Structures are given as C-alpha cells and as structure tokens.
Short mmCIF file of C-alpha atoms in Angstrom, two decimals:
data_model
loop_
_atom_site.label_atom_id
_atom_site.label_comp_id
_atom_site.label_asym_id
_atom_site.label_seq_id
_atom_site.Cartn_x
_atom_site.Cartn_y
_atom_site.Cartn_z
CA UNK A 1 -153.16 56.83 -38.19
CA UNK A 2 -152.16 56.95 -34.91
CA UNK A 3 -148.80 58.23 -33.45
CA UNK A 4 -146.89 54.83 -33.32
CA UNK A 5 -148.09 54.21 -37.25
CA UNK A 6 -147.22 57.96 -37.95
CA UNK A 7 -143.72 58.10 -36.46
CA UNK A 8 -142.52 54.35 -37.43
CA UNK A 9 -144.75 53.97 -41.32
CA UNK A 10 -141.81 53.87 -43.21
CA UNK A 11 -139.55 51.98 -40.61
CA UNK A 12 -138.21 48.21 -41.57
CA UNK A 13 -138.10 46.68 -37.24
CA UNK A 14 -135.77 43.57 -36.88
CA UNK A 15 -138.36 41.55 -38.58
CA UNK A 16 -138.78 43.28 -41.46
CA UNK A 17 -135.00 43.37 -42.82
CA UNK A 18 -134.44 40.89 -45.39
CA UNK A 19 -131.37 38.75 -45.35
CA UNK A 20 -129.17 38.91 -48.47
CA UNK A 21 -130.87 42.77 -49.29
CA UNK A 22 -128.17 44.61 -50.96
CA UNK A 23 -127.71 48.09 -51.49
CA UNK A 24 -125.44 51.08 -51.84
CA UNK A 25 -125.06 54.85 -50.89
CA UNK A 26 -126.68 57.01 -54.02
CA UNK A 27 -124.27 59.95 -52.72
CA UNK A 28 -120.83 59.86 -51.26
CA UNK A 29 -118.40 62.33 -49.88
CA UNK A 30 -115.39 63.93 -51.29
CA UNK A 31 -112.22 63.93 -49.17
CA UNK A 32 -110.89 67.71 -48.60
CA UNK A 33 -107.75 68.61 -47.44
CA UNK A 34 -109.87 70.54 -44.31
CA UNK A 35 -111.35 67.19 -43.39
CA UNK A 36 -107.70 65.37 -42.85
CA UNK A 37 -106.59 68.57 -40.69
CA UNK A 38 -109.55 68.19 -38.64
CA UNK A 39 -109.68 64.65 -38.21
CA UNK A 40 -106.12 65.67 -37.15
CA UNK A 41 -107.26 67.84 -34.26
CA UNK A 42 -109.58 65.68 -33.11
CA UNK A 43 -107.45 62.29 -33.44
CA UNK A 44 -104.14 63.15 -32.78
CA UNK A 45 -103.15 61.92 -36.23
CA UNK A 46 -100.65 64.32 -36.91
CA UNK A 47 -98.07 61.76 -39.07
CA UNK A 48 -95.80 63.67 -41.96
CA UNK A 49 -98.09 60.98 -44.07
CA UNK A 50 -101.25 62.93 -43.35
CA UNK A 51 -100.06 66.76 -43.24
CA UNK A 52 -96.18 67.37 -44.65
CA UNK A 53 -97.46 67.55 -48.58
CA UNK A 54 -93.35 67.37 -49.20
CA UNK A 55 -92.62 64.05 -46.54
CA UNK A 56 -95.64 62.55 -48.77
CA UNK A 57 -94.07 62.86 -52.01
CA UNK A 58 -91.18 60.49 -51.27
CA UNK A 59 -93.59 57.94 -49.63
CA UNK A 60 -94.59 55.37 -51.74
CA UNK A 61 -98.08 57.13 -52.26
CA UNK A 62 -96.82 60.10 -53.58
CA UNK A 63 -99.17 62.34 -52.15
CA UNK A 64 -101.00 63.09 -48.30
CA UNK A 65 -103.64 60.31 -47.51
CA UNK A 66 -106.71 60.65 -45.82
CA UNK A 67 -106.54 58.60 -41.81
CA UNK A 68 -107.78 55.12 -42.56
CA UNK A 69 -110.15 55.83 -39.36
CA UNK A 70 -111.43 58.95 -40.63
CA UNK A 71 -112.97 57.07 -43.53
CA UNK A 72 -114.32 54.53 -41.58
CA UNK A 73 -116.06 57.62 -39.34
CA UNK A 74 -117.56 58.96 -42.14
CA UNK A 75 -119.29 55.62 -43.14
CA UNK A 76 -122.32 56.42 -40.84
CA UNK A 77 -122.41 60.01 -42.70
CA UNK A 78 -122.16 58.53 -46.10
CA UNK A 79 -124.72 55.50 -45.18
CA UNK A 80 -127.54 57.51 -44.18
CA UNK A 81 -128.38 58.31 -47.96
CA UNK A 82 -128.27 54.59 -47.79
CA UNK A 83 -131.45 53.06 -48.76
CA UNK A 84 -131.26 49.99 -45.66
CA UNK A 85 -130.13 52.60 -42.91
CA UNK A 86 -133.42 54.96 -43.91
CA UNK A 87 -135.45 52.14 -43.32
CA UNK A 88 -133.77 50.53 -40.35
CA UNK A 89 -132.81 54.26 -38.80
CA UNK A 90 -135.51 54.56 -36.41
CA UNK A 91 -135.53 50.73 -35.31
CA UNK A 92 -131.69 50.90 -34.33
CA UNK A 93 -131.09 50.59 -30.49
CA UNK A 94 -127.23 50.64 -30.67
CA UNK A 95 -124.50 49.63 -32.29
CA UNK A 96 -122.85 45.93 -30.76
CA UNK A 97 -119.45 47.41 -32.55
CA UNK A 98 -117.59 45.64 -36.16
CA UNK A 99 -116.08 42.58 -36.77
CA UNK A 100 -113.32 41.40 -39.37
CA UNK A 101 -113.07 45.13 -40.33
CA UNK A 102 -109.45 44.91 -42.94
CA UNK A 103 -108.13 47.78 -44.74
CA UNK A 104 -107.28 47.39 -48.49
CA UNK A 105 -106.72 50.97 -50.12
CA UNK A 106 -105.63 54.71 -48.91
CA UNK A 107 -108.26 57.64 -50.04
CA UNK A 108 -106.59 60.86 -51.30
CA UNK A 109 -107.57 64.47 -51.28
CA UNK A 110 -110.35 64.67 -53.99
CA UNK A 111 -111.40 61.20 -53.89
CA UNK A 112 -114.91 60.57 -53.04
CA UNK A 113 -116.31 57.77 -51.17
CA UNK A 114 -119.54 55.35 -51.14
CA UNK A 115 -120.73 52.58 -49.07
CA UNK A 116 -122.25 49.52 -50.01
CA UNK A 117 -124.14 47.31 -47.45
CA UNK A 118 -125.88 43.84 -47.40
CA UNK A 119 -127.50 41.82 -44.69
CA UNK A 120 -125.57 38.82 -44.16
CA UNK A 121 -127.14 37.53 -40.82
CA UNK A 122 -129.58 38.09 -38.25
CA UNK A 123 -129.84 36.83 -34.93
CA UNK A 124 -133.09 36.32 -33.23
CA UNK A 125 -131.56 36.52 -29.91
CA UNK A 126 -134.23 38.49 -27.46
CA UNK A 127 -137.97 38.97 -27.47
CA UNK A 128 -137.67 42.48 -28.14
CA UNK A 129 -134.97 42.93 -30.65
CA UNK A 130 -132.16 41.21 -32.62
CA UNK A 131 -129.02 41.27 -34.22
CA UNK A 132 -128.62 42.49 -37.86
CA UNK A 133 -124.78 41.88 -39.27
CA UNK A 134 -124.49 43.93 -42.18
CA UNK A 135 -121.37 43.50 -44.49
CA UNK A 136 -120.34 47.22 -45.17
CA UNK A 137 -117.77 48.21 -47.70
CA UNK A 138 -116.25 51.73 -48.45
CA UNK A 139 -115.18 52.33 -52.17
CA UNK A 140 -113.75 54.81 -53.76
CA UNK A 141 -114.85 56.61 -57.08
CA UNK A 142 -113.24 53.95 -58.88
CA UNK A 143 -115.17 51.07 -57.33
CA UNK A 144 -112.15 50.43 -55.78
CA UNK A 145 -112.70 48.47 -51.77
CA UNK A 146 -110.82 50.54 -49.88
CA UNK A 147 -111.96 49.19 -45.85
CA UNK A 148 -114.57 46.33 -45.76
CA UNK A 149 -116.04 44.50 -42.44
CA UNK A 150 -119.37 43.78 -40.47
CA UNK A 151 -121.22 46.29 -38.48
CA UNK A 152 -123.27 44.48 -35.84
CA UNK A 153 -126.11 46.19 -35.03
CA UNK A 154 -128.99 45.88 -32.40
CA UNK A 155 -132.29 46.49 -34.08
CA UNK A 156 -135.67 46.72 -32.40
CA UNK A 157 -138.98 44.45 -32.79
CA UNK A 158 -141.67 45.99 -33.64
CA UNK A 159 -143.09 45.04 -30.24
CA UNK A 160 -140.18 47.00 -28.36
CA UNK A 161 -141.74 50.05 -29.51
CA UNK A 162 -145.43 48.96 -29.06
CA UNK A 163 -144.81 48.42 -25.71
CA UNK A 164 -142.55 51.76 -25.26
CA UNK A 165 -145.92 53.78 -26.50
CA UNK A 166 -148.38 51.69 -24.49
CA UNK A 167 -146.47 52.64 -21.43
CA UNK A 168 -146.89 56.46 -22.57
CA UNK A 169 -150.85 56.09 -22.87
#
C-alpha cells in the first residue's frame, strides 16, 4: 500500500458519499454550567438569561440556558463521533458556511446533545471537488430538535489528492 492508499483507505472523496445516507452521533455532550461561562468569555454573551441563576427563574424557562450559538459550535465536536464526518474528515477542503439554519428549543445545564446528519444534495460543480449539503440537526436527550439547518461543505475528488501526491513524488 502506498502512502496515498495508506493515509486516505478509509476516506469516502466527493464521489463516494451517498445521497440520502443518514446517520447520527453515537456520543453527545452534556451541557455544564463551566461551558456557558466560557462560551461567555469568549462570546460576550453575558445576558442575566445565561449567568443570573435568580433573573432565570422568573423567565419563562425557569432556569439559565445554554447560548443558542454555543450549541451550534459544539456540533463539529459532537459530529466527529459521527459515522459520515469519519469518513468524509480527511476529504473536507472547507466549509462554504449553513443555510436555513432555525432554532426550535433552548438546552439547559445537564442536558446532553447529539447530532444527526443526512446528505441531501451534492453538487458536481468543479473537476476537483464538489459540494456536499448535509441536513444537520442537534437534539437533545429527549429526541427533542433543538437547531436544525444545512452545512454546505466543499469535499475533495479523489483526483484532488492524487494529483496533490504526484506533485510530491
């Protein structure tokens, strides 16, 4: 096996991803109170909603929530135990951004999240690589869809990398 094979054998390129293959994180994450106070720090998101345990209680929630875009940043933590993003991984050139992304539910300290991901399109735009659209949703422990939208990701050809190593010999 040579080094291409070796470093790319389990990879699925552009070609390779199947449209309509569905699947879903085996692991998520639980929300701790530490990771709202960081997201905090880094954000900015310092609302009563998020840190003031007493403001929260008279909010129609009850309780602190977890920043709807700190959920959505831990999607690409949470989606690596993802079965498609192992495969596809290595054969991701960048991310083209999301689409239609809608918010439906707030996560609370001690609720964990999943993902759940399924090809919906791909666009066979360049000789070297394409477009895979991936609907992604974030549940809770419930099942419950909390944020849902498409991720739009560029995703090599096999041939992109071919040529990449037959430069290098």
């Amino acid at each position: 096996m040579n080094e291409f094979e070796e470093m790319f054998k389990d990879t699925w390129f552009f070609e390779d991803v199947p449209l309509g293959y569905s699947t879903a994180s085996p692991y998520g994450r639980t929300i701790r109170e530490a990771d709202i106070i960081n997201y905090a720090g880094i954000s900015g998101e310092y609302a009563p909603i998020y840190i003031d345990d007493e403001y929260a209680k008279q909010t129609r929630y009850g309780r602190v929530i977890a920043q709807d875009m700190m959920l959505f940043t831990f999607t690409t933590s949470i989606d690596t135990n993802n079965e498609l993003t192992a495969k596809i991984n290595k054969a991701i050139l960048v991310s083209k951004g999301t689409k239609n992304w809608k918010i439906y539910g707030k996560a609370y300290v001690g609720d964990t999240i999943y993902t759940k991901s399924e090809i919906v399109d791909k666009i066979d735009n360049k000789p070297t690589r394409g477009v895979i659209v991936t609907q992604m949703s974030i549940l809770n422990q419930k099942g419950e869809v909390l944020q849902s939208g498409e991720y739009h990701l560029i995703v090599a050809k096999k041939c992109y990398f071919e040529e990449q190593f037959a430069k290098q010999a």
